[in-house]
PDB file of C-alpha atoms in Angstrom:
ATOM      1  CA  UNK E 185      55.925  -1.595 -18.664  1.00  0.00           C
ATOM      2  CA  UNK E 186      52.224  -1.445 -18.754  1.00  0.00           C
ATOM      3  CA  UNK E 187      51.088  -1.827 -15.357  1.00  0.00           C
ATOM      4  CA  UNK E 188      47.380  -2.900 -14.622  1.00  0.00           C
ATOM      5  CA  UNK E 189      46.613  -2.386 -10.837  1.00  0.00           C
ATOM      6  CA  UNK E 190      43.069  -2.889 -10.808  1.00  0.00           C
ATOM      7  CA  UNK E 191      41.232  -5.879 -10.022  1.00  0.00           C
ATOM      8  CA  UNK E 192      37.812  -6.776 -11.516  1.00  0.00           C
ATOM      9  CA  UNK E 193      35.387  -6.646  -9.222  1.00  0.00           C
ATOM     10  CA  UNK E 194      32.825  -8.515 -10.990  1.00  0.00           C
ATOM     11  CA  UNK E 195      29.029  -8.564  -9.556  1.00  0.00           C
ATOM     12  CA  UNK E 196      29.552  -6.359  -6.560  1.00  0.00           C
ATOM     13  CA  UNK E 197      25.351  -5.664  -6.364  1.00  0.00           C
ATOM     14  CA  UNK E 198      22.666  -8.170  -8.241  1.00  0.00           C
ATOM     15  CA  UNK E 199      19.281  -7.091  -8.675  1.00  0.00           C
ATOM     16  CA  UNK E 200      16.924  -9.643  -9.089  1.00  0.00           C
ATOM     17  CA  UNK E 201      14.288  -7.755 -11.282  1.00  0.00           C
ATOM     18  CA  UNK E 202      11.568 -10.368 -10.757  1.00  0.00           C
ATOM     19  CA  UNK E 203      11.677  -9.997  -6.802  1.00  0.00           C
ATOM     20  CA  UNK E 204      11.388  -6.220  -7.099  1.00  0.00           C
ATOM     21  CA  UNK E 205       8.657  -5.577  -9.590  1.00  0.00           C
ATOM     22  CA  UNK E 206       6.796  -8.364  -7.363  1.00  0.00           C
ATOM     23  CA  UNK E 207       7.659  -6.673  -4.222  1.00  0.00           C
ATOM     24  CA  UNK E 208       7.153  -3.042  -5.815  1.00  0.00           C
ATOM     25  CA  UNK E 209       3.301  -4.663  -7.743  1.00  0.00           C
ATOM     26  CA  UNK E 210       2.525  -5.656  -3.377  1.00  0.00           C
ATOM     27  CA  UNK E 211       2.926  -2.177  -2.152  1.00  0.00           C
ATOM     28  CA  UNK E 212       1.306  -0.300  -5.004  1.00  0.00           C
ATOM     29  CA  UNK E 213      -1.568  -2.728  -4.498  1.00  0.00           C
ATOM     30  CA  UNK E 214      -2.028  -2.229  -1.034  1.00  0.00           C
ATOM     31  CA  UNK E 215      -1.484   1.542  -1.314  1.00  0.00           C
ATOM     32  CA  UNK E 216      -4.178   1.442  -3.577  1.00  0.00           C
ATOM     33  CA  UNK E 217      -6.435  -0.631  -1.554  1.00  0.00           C
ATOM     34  CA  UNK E 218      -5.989   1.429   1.685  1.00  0.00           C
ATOM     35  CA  UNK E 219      -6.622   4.838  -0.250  1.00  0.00           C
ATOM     36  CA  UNK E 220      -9.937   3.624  -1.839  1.00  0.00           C
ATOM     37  CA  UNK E 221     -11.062   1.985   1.796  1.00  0.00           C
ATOM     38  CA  UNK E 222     -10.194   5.148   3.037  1.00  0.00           C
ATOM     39  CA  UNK E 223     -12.199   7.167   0.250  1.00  0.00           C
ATOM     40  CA  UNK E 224     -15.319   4.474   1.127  1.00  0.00           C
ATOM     41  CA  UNK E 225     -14.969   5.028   4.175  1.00  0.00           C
ATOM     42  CA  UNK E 226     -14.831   9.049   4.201  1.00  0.00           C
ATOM     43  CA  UNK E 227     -17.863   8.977   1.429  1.00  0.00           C
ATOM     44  CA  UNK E 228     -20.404   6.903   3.999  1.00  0.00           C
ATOM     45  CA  UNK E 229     -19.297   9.029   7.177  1.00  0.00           C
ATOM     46  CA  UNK E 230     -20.925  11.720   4.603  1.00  0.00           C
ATOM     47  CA  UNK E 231     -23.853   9.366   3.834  1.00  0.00           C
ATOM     48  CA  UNK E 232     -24.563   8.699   7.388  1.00  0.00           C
ATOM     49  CA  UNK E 233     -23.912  12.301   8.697  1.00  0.00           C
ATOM     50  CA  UNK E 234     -21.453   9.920  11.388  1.00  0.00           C
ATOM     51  CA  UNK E 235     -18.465   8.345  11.758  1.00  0.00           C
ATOM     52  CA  UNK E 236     -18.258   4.623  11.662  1.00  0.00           C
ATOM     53  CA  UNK E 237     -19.172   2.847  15.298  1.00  0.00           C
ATOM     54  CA  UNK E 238     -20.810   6.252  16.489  1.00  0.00           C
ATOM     55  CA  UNK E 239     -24.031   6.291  18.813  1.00  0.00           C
ATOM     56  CA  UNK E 240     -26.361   8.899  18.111  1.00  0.00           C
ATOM     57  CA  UNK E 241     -30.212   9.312  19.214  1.00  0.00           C
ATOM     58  CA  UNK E 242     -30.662  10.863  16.085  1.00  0.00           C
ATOM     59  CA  UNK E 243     -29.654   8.036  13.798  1.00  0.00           C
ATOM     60  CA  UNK E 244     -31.607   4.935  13.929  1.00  0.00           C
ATOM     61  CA  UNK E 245     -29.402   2.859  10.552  1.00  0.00           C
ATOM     62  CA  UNK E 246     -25.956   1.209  11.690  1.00  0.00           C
ATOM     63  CA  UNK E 247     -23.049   0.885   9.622  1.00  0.00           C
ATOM     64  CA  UNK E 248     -21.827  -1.455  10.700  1.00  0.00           C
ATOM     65  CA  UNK E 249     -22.479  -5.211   7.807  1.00  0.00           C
ATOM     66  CA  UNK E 250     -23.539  -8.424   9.465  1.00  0.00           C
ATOM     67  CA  UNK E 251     -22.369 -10.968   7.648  1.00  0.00           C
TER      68      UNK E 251
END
């Protein structure tokens, strides 16, 4: 009297591999992106002795590009 009472369950959870290394490639990108603006940004508030937008009667160059 060998008894089985479990049932298969089968494919409770599917992981579609492609969507996450896509989705996981768009974050690390833009994590990447926004630390390095960051870093740009932080290294020409040092060039400029100011923060970006500032007014200063001191400082004649803007940071701001024209395009």
């Amino acid at each position: 009297m060998d008894k089985d009472n479990t049932k298969k369950l089968g494919h409770v959870v599917h992981i579609d591999e492609g969507k996450l290394r896509g989705h996981l490639d768009e974050m690390v990108r833009g994590t990447v992106e926004q630390t390095l603006n960051d870093l740009l940004d932080a290294e020409a508030d040092r060039l400029c002795n100011a923060p970006k937008y500032s007014r200063s009667p001191d400082r004649v160059d803007s940071r701001v590009v024209s395009t």
